[in-house]
XYZ file of C-alpha atoms in Angstrom:
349
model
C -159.895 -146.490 -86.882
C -156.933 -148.217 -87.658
C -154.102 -148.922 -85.211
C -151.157 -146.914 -85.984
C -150.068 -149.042 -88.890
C -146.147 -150.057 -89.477
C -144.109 -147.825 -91.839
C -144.698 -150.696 -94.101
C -147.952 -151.163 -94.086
C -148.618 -146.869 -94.371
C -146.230 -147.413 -97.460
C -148.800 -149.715 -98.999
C -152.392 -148.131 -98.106
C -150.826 -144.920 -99.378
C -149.630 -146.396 -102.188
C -152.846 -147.599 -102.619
C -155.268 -144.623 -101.569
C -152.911 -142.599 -104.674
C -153.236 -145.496 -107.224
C -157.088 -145.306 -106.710
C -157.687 -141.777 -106.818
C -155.881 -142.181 -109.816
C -158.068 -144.348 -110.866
C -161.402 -142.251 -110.743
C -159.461 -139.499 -111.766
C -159.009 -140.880 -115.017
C -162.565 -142.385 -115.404
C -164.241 -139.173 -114.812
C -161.738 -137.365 -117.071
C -162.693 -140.017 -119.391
C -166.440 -139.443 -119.565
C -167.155 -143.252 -118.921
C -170.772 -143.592 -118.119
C -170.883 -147.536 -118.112
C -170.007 -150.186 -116.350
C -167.714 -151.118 -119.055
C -166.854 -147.979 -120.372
C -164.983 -147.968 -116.501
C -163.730 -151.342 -116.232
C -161.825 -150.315 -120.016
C -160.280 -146.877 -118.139
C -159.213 -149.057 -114.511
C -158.134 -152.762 -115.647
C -154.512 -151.573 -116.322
C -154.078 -149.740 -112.959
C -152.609 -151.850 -110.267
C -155.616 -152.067 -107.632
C -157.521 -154.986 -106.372
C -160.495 -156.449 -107.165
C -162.490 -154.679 -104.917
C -161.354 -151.398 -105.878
C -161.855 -151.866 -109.486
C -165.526 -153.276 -109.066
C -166.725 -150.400 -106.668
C -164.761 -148.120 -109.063
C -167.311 -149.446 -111.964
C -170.169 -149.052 -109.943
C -169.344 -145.892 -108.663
C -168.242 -143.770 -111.718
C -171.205 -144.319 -113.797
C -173.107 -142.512 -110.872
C -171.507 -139.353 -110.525
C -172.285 -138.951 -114.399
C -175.986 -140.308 -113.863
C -177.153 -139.410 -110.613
C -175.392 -136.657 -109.461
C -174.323 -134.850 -112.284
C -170.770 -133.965 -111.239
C -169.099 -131.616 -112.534
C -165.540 -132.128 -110.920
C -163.770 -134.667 -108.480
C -163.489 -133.702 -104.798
C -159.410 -134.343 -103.700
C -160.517 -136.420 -100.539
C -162.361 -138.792 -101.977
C -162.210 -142.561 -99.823
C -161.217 -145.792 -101.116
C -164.524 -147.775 -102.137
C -164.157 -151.146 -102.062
C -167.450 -154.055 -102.619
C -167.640 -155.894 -99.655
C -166.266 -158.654 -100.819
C -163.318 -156.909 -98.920
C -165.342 -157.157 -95.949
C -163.149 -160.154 -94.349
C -162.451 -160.125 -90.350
C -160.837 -161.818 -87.923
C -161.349 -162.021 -84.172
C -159.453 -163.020 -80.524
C -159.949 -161.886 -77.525
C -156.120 -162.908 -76.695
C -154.818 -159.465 -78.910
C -154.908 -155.897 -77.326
C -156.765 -155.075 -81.064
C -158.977 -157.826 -80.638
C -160.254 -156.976 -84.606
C -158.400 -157.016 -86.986
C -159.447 -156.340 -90.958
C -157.569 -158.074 -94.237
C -156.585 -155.394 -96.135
C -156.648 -156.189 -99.957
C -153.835 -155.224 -102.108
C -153.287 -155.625 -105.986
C -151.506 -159.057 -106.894
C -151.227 -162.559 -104.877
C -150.154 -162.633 -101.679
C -150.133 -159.209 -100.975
C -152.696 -158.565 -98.460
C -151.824 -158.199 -94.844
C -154.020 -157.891 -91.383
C -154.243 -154.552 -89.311
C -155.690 -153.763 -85.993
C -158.639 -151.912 -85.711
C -159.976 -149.719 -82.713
C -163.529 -150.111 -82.712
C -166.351 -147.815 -81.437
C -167.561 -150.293 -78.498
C -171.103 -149.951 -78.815
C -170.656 -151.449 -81.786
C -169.035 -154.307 -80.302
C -172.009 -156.530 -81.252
C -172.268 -155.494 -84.923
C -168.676 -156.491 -85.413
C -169.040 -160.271 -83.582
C -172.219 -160.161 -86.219
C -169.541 -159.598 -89.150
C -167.209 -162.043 -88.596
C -169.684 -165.315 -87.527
C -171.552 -163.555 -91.015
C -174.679 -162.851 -89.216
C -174.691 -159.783 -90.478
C -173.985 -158.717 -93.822
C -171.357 -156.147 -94.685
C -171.917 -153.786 -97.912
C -169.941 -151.300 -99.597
C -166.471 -150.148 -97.771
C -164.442 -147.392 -97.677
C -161.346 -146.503 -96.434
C -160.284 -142.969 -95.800
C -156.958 -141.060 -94.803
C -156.977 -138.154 -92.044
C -154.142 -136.973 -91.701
C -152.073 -140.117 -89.920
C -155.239 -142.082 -89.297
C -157.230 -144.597 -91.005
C -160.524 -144.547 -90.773
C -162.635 -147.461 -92.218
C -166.826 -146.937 -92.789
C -168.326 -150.262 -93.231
C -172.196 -150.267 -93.806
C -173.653 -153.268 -92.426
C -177.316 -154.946 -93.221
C -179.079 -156.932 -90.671
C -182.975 -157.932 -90.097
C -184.880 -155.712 -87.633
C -188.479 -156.741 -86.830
C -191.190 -153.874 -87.305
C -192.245 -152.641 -84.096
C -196.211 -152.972 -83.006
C -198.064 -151.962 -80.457
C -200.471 -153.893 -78.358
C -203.620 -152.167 -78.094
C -204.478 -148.447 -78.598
C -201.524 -146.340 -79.607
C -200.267 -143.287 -77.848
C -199.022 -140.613 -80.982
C -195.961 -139.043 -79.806
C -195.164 -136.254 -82.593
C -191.470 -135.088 -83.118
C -190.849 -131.370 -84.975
C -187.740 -130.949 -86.164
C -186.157 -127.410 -86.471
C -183.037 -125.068 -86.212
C -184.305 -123.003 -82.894
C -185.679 -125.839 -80.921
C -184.012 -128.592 -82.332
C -186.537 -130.777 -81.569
C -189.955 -130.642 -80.452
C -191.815 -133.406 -79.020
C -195.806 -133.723 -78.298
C -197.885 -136.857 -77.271
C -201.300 -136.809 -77.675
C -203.898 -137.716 -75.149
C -207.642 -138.394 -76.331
C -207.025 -136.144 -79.064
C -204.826 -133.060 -77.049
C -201.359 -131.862 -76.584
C -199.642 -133.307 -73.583
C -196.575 -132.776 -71.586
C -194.513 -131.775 -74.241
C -190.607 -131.799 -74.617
C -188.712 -129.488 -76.243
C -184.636 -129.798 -77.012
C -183.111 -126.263 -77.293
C -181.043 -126.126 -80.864
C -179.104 -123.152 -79.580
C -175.708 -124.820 -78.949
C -175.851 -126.680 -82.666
C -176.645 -122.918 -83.985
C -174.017 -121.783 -82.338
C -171.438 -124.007 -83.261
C -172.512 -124.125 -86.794
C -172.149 -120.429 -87.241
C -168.560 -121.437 -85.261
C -167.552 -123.198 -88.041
C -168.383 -121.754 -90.662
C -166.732 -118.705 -89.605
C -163.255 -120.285 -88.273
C -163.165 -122.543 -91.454
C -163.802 -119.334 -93.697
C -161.122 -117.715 -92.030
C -158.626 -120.361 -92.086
C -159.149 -121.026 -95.887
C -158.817 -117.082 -96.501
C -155.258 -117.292 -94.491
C -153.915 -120.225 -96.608
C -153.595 -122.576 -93.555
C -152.373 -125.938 -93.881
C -155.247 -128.271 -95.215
C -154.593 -130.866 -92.231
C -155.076 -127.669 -89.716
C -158.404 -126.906 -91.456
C -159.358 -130.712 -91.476
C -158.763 -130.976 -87.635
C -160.409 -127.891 -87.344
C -163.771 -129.094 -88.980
C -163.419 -132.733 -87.075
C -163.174 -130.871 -84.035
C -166.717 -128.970 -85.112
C -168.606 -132.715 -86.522
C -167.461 -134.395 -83.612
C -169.256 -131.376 -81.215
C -172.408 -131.750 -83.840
C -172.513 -135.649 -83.722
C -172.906 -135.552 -79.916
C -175.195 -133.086 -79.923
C -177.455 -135.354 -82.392
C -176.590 -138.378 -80.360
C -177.969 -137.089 -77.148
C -181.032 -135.150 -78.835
C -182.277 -138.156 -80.609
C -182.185 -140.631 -76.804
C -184.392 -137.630 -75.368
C -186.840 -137.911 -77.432
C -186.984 -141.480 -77.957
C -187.044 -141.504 -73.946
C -189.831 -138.796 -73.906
C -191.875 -141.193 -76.199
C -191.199 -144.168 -73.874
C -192.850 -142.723 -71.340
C -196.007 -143.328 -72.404
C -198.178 -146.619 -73.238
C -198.293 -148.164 -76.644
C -196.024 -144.755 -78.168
C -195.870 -144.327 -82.080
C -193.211 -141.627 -82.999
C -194.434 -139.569 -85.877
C -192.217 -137.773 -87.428
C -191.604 -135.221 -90.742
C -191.046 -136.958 -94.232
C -188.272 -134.832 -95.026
C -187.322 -136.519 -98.723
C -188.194 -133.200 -100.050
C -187.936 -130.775 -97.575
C -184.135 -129.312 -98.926
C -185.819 -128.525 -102.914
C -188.600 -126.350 -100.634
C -186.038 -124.737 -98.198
C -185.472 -120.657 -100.310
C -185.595 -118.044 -97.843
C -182.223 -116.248 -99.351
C -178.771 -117.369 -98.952
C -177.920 -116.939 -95.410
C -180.663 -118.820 -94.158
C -180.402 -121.597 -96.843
C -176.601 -122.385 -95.825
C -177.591 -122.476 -92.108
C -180.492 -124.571 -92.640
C -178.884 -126.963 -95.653
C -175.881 -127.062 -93.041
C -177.655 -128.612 -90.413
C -178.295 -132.335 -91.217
C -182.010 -132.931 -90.727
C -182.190 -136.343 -92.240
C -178.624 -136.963 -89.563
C -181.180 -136.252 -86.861
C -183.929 -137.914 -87.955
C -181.874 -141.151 -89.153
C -180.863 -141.418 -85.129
C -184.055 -140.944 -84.236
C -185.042 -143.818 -86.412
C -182.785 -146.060 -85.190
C -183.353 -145.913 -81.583
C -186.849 -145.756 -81.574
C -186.631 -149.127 -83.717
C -184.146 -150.567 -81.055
C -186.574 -149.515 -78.418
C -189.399 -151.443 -80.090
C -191.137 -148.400 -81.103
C -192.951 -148.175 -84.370
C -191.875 -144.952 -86.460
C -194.652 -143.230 -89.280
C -194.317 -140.274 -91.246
C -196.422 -137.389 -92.572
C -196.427 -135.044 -95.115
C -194.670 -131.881 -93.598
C -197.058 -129.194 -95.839
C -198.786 -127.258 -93.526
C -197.768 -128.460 -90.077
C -196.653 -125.641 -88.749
C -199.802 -123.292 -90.198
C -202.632 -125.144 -89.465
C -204.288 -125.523 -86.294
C -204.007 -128.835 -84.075
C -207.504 -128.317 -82.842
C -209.683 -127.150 -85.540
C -207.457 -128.317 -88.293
C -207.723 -124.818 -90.127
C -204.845 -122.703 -91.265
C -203.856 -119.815 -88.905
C -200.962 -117.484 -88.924
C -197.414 -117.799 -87.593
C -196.338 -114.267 -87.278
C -193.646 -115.105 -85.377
C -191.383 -118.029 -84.859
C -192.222 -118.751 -81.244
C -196.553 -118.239 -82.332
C -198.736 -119.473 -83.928
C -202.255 -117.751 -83.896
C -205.205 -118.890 -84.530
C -207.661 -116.585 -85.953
C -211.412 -118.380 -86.186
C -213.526 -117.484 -83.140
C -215.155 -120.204 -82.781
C -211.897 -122.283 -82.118
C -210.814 -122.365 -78.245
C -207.128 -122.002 -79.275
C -206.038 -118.564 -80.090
C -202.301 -118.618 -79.878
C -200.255 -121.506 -79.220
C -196.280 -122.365 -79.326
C -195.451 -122.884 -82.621
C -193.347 -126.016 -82.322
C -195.287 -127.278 -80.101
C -198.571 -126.989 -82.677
C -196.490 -128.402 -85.434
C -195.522 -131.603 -83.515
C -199.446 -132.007 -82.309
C -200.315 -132.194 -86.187
């Protein structure tokens, strides 16, 4: 987030938030489906480089890949990271600062930024260029600036020394997650995260957000309003992902095994109330956090085809019934189990 900028320097990144909008306003309106076809719409606006290069990258994939049909009012400021140029001393209260880029020569200018610091490392990474930025963007929330920078670095792939301990993760909207390790083939000590407070606050927002919409409030009360809600959310995800990556460390040689969810959202149709709570809630958020500390742990991460998981038995591998969301029976009586938590089962297959 950007220190509170000089009236100056708002002047110019507002200035300059407009003039791109305008931008990919005009290349959508346009139709341009090219590279070029953009770069013909954009050249005459005054942006910078940047701007005009993400601009032609971007465009052609709202026609191509996601088949937009209108503009959203709040979109950021892309910019290629060749933007991506910081400067660092630990002798300023801001000890980062960013070069902003701005149409024309000798026009850019340096502002603070306040930086998350657990990401204090990432950003040392970015200016000695150990790390390498990607795409930026830059957007406007009511008096703040808030700059995204995605940022590529090597990882090595986790192993495990000797005979692996399967720790399987089930995520879902009632227990948000659901965590089993299996031992010599059976479901041990398992975890379970209660979902209940993310319900809740999703049904929250939806609700308050509804209303204030319906009442005409001011767009920046309805923008603090949902902030306020994804900031709640984002904790909640932080804190349920480092359980279970804990829960897994507890054991020798763990491999987290989690859901391929790349197609889950075409499957999820059980009638629209239960497809806006369960599109609302960000799986592949949850997951991706789950990801990334188990790979900062040094745990290795696999995934399995979700078909089935939650209908089939864990200990004779036949399908059974789940009548219920908290059971799951198992009907073959020649199989010990006969009914078994649900989540639980699911996260043992």
């Amino acid at each position: 987030t950007f220190a509170p900028p000089t009236a100056h320097k708002q002047s110019k990144l507002t200035d300059l938030l407009e003039m791109y909008r305008d931008g990919l306003q005009a290349a959508f309106d346009a139709g341009a489906s090219t590279m070029s076809a953009v770069s013909d719409i954009v050249t005459p606006y005054d942006l910078p480089y940047q701007a005009k290069a993400a601009l032609c990258n971007y465009v052609p994939q709202l026609r191509n890949t996601y088949n937009a049909d209108e503009l959203d009012d709040d979109h950021p400021i892309r910019l290629t990271n060749q933007a991506a140029e910081f400067d660092h001393s630990a002798d300023r209260d801001y000890e980062f600062t960013w070069w902003v880029p701005q149409p024309g020569r000798g026009t850019n200018f340096w502002i603070p930024l306040r930086i998350n610091p657990e990401q204090e490392a990432l950003w040392h990474d970015l200016v000695s260029e150990d790390a390498k930025a990607g795409e930026i963007r830059l957007q406007q929330h009511r008096q703040n600036w808030v700059l995204h920078v995605t940022v590529e670095y090597p990882v090595e792939d986790p192993t495990t020394d000797g005979d692996a301990t399967y720790v399987g993760l089930d995520i879902g909207e009632t227990a948000l997650i659901t965590g089993c390790a299996l031992k010599d083939g059976s479901p041990t000590d398992p975890f379970v995260c209660s979902g209940s407070r993310a319900k809740q606050l999703r049904k929250e927002m939806h609700t308050t957000l509804k209303r204030l919409q319906e009442r005409e409030t001011a767009e920046w009360r309805i923008e603090e309003r949902f902030g306020h809600y994804q900031n709640a959310l984002t904790d909640i995800v932080e804190k349920a992902s480092r359980q279970a990556v804990e829960y897994a460390r507890q054991y020798e040689n763990p491999v987290l095994v989690i859901e391929d969810l790349t197609y889950i959202r075409e499957s999820l149709d059980y009638g629209e109330y239960m497809n806006r709570r369960l599109h609302s809630w960000a799986f592949a958020r949850l997951q991706g956090r789950i990801e990334d500390k188990a790979r900062e742990a040094g745990i290795p991460v696999k995934y399995v085809n979700p078909e089935y998981t939650s209908q089939t038995c864990h200990s004779c591998y036949r399908l059974g019934r789940r009548d219920s969301q908290a059971d799951f029976q198992c009907p073959h009586d020649d199989c010990h189990v006969s009914t078994f938590q649900a989540d639980i089962n699911a996260a043992a297959n």
